């Protein structure tokens, strides 16, 4: 991108309440740009129109860019297990029309993908689930989650025991030998 093709700065009125160590990476107006809001990607996460807080990159389960629309599926924590991981589920997907997307879709995909340190889909009794370890900006170590496939009996003792075992095995493969 040449010097004269640079995107204008984010207008101060559209700037979210960034923390002291947070910086804007990209932004785009949603809809036709007439009051629909602005999406802002920062080094810490994604600010969406109508939200008072950002979604951390590790809190986004899925992002789809159609070339015109950005669809974001956030995670919802539905449980915490003694094995040191969270059980998450999909929150409703949110879709935004971006007429002039700039670098926003690229930054979002790069940051969400970059937050994933480990991911694997495993069968468990009565279903299956995806185990993931994510990097959280500003936090040491990895945040572990499991997202069960629809219909999997998440609270069944055998499912919990197998998930605990799978998470422990995954942790062992991602922990450096000198720690």
Short mmCIF file of C-alpha atoms in Angstrom, two decimals:
data_model
loop_
_atom_site.label_atom_id
_atom_site.label_comp_id
_atom_site.label_asym_id
_atom_site.label_seq_id
_atom_site.Cartn_x
_atom_site.Cartn_y
_atom_site.Cartn_z
CA UNK A 1 0.00 0.00 0.00
CA UNK A 2 1.51 3.29 -1.08
CA UNK A 3 1.89 6.36 1.07
CA UNK A 4 -0.98 8.14 -0.67
CA UNK A 5 -3.35 5.14 -0.46
CA UNK A 6 -3.28 4.91 3.34
CA UNK A 7 -6.57 4.56 5.14
CA UNK A 8 -7.58 7.62 7.20
CA UNK A 9 -7.09 7.41 10.96
CA UNK A 10 -9.89 6.10 13.13
CA UNK A 11 -12.07 9.11 14.03
CA UNK A 12 -11.80 9.93 17.76
CA UNK A 13 -15.58 9.49 18.21
CA UNK A 14 -15.27 5.85 17.03
CA UNK A 15 -12.24 5.01 19.17
CA UNK A 16 -13.07 2.36 21.80
CA UNK A 17 -11.85 2.70 25.41
CA UNK A 18 -8.44 1.12 24.85
CA UNK A 19 -6.24 0.10 27.78
CA UNK A 20 -2.83 1.73 28.23
CA UNK A 21 -1.03 -1.16 26.49
CA UNK A 22 -3.57 -1.53 23.67
CA UNK A 23 -3.19 -0.17 20.15
CA UNK A 24 -5.42 -0.08 17.07
CA UNK A 25 -4.30 -2.41 14.26
CA UNK A 26 -7.18 -1.96 11.79
CA UNK A 27 -10.76 -0.74 11.66
CA UNK A 28 -13.77 -0.69 9.37
CA UNK A 29 -17.21 0.87 9.42
CA UNK A 30 -20.08 -1.61 9.54
CA UNK A 31 -23.03 -1.34 7.15
CA UNK A 32 -23.33 1.76 5.04
CA UNK A 33 -21.24 3.83 7.45
CA UNK A 34 -24.23 5.86 8.65
CA UNK A 35 -24.40 5.05 12.33
CA UNK A 36 -24.06 1.25 12.10
CA UNK A 37 -20.87 1.35 14.15
CA UNK A 38 -17.22 0.52 13.72
CA UNK A 39 -15.27 -2.69 14.18
CA UNK A 40 -11.81 -2.14 15.65
CA UNK A 41 -9.05 -4.74 15.82
CA UNK A 42 -6.44 -4.11 18.51
CA UNK A 43 -3.48 -6.11 19.75
CA UNK A 44 -5.76 -7.33 22.59
CA UNK A 45 -8.94 -8.24 20.70
CA UNK A 46 -11.87 -7.14 18.58
CA UNK A 47 -14.21 -4.29 19.46
CA UNK A 48 -17.66 -4.77 17.91
CA UNK A 49 -20.44 -2.19 17.50
CA UNK A 50 -22.80 -1.99 20.44
CA UNK A 51 -20.44 -3.69 22.90
CA UNK A 52 -18.86 -1.96 25.87
CA UNK A 53 -16.00 -4.48 26.05
CA UNK A 54 -13.76 -6.10 23.49
CA UNK A 55 -13.75 -9.77 22.60
CA UNK A 56 -10.30 -11.19 23.31
CA UNK A 57 -8.78 -13.04 20.38
CA UNK A 58 -8.91 -16.20 22.49
CA UNK A 59 -12.68 -15.69 22.97
CA UNK A 60 -13.48 -15.95 19.26
CA UNK A 61 -14.26 -19.50 18.13
CA UNK A 62 -14.71 -18.83 14.43
CA UNK A 63 -14.40 -16.02 11.89
CA UNK A 64 -15.63 -16.11 8.29
CA UNK A 65 -14.91 -13.41 5.70
CA UNK A 66 -17.14 -13.62 2.60
CA UNK A 67 -15.49 -10.73 0.81
CA UNK A 68 -18.24 -8.37 2.00
CA UNK A 69 -19.36 -9.69 5.38
CA UNK A 70 -17.39 -10.59 8.47
CA UNK A 71 -19.09 -13.20 10.66
CA UNK A 72 -17.76 -13.63 14.19
CA UNK A 73 -18.74 -16.52 16.49
CA UNK A 74 -17.77 -15.72 20.09
CA UNK A 75 -17.30 -18.34 22.81
CA UNK A 76 -19.46 -18.55 25.91
CA UNK A 77 -18.08 -20.24 29.02
CA UNK A 78 -20.60 -22.82 30.21
CA UNK A 79 -18.46 -24.60 32.80
CA UNK A 80 -15.12 -24.88 34.54
CA UNK A 81 -13.55 -28.27 35.17
CA UNK A 82 -11.21 -29.38 37.94
CA UNK A 83 -8.75 -30.41 35.23
CA UNK A 84 -7.93 -26.72 34.73
CA UNK A 85 -9.92 -26.04 31.57
CA UNK A 86 -13.15 -24.31 30.56
CA UNK A 87 -16.08 -25.82 28.72
CA UNK A 88 -17.25 -23.39 26.03
CA UNK A 89 -20.12 -23.21 23.55
CA UNK A 90 -20.91 -21.04 20.56
CA UNK A 91 -22.67 -17.78 21.24
CA UNK A 92 -24.84 -16.53 18.38
CA UNK A 93 -22.78 -15.52 15.36
CA UNK A 94 -22.66 -11.80 14.55
CA UNK A 95 -22.40 -10.66 10.92
CA UNK A 96 -21.22 -7.23 9.80
CA UNK A 97 -21.31 -5.82 6.27
CA UNK A 98 -17.98 -4.08 5.60
CA UNK A 99 -18.18 -1.87 2.51
CA UNK A 100 -14.59 -0.65 2.92
CA UNK A 101 -12.92 -3.41 4.99
CA UNK A 102 -9.33 -2.25 4.65
CA UNK A 103 -6.99 -4.58 6.56
CA UNK A 104 -9.57 -5.56 9.19
CA UNK A 105 -10.47 -9.08 7.90
CA UNK A 106 -6.79 -9.96 7.51
CA UNK A 107 -5.92 -8.71 11.00
CA UNK A 108 -8.85 -10.56 12.57
CA UNK A 109 -7.99 -13.86 10.89
CA UNK A 110 -4.28 -13.48 11.70
CA UNK A 111 -4.93 -12.68 15.37
CA UNK A 112 -7.56 -15.39 15.94
CA UNK A 113 -5.42 -18.03 14.20
CA UNK A 114 -2.31 -16.81 16.02
CA UNK A 115 -3.99 -17.25 19.39
CA UNK A 116 -4.34 -21.01 18.81
CA UNK A 117 -1.41 -22.98 20.22
CA UNK A 118 -3.09 -26.40 20.09
CA UNK A 119 -6.32 -27.77 18.68
CA UNK A 120 -7.56 -31.32 18.14
CA UNK A 121 -10.94 -32.98 17.76
CA UNK A 122 -11.40 -36.16 19.80
CA UNK A 123 -14.14 -38.75 20.27
CA UNK A 124 -15.51 -39.05 23.81
CA UNK A 125 -18.22 -41.44 25.07
CA UNK A 126 -21.47 -40.50 23.35
CA UNK A 127 -20.00 -37.80 21.12
CA UNK A 128 -16.90 -35.73 20.50
CA UNK A 129 -15.24 -32.46 21.39
CA UNK A 130 -12.53 -30.04 20.32
CA UNK A 131 -9.75 -29.38 22.80
CA UNK A 132 -7.91 -26.11 22.30
CA UNK A 133 -5.13 -24.18 23.98
CA UNK A 134 -5.13 -20.46 23.29
CA UNK A 135 -2.68 -17.66 23.94
CA UNK A 136 -4.23 -14.79 25.90
CA UNK A 137 -2.61 -11.38 25.36
CA UNK A 138 -0.82 -10.23 28.52
CA UNK A 139 -1.12 -13.63 30.25
CA UNK A 140 1.62 -16.23 30.69
CA UNK A 141 0.87 -19.77 29.62
CA UNK A 142 -2.07 -21.17 27.70
CA UNK A 143 -5.81 -21.10 28.35
CA UNK A 144 -7.35 -24.55 27.78
CA UNK A 145 -10.92 -25.10 26.56
CA UNK A 146 -13.13 -27.88 25.29
CA UNK A 147 -16.08 -27.34 22.97
CA UNK A 148 -18.32 -30.40 22.74
CA UNK A 149 -20.13 -31.30 19.55
CA UNK A 150 -23.92 -30.89 19.70
CA UNK A 151 -25.57 -33.84 21.42
CA UNK A 152 -22.50 -34.86 23.43
CA UNK A 153 -23.48 -35.51 27.07
CA UNK A 154 -21.02 -32.98 28.52
CA UNK A 155 -21.84 -33.69 32.17
CA UNK A 156 -21.67 -37.48 31.90
CA UNK A 157 -18.98 -38.89 34.25
CA UNK A 158 -17.34 -40.92 31.47
CA UNK A 159 -17.20 -37.85 29.19
CA UNK A 160 -15.68 -35.70 31.95
CA UNK A 161 -13.08 -38.38 32.79
CA UNK A 162 -12.09 -38.87 29.15
CA UNK A 163 -11.93 -35.12 28.56
CA UNK A 164 -9.73 -34.69 31.66
CA UNK A 165 -7.42 -37.39 30.30
CA UNK A 166 -7.29 -35.83 26.81
CA UNK A 167 -6.57 -32.34 28.15
CA UNK A 168 -3.80 -33.68 30.41
CA UNK A 169 -2.23 -35.53 27.46
CA UNK A 170 -2.44 -32.42 25.26
CA UNK A 171 -0.88 -30.30 28.00
CA UNK A 172 1.99 -32.77 28.25
CA UNK A 173 2.71 -32.40 24.53
CA UNK A 174 2.72 -28.59 24.70
CA UNK A 175 4.77 -28.13 27.86
CA UNK A 176 8.48 -27.47 27.22
CA UNK A 177 10.76 -30.14 28.70
CA UNK A 178 12.81 -27.61 30.71
CA UNK A 179 9.82 -26.22 32.65
#
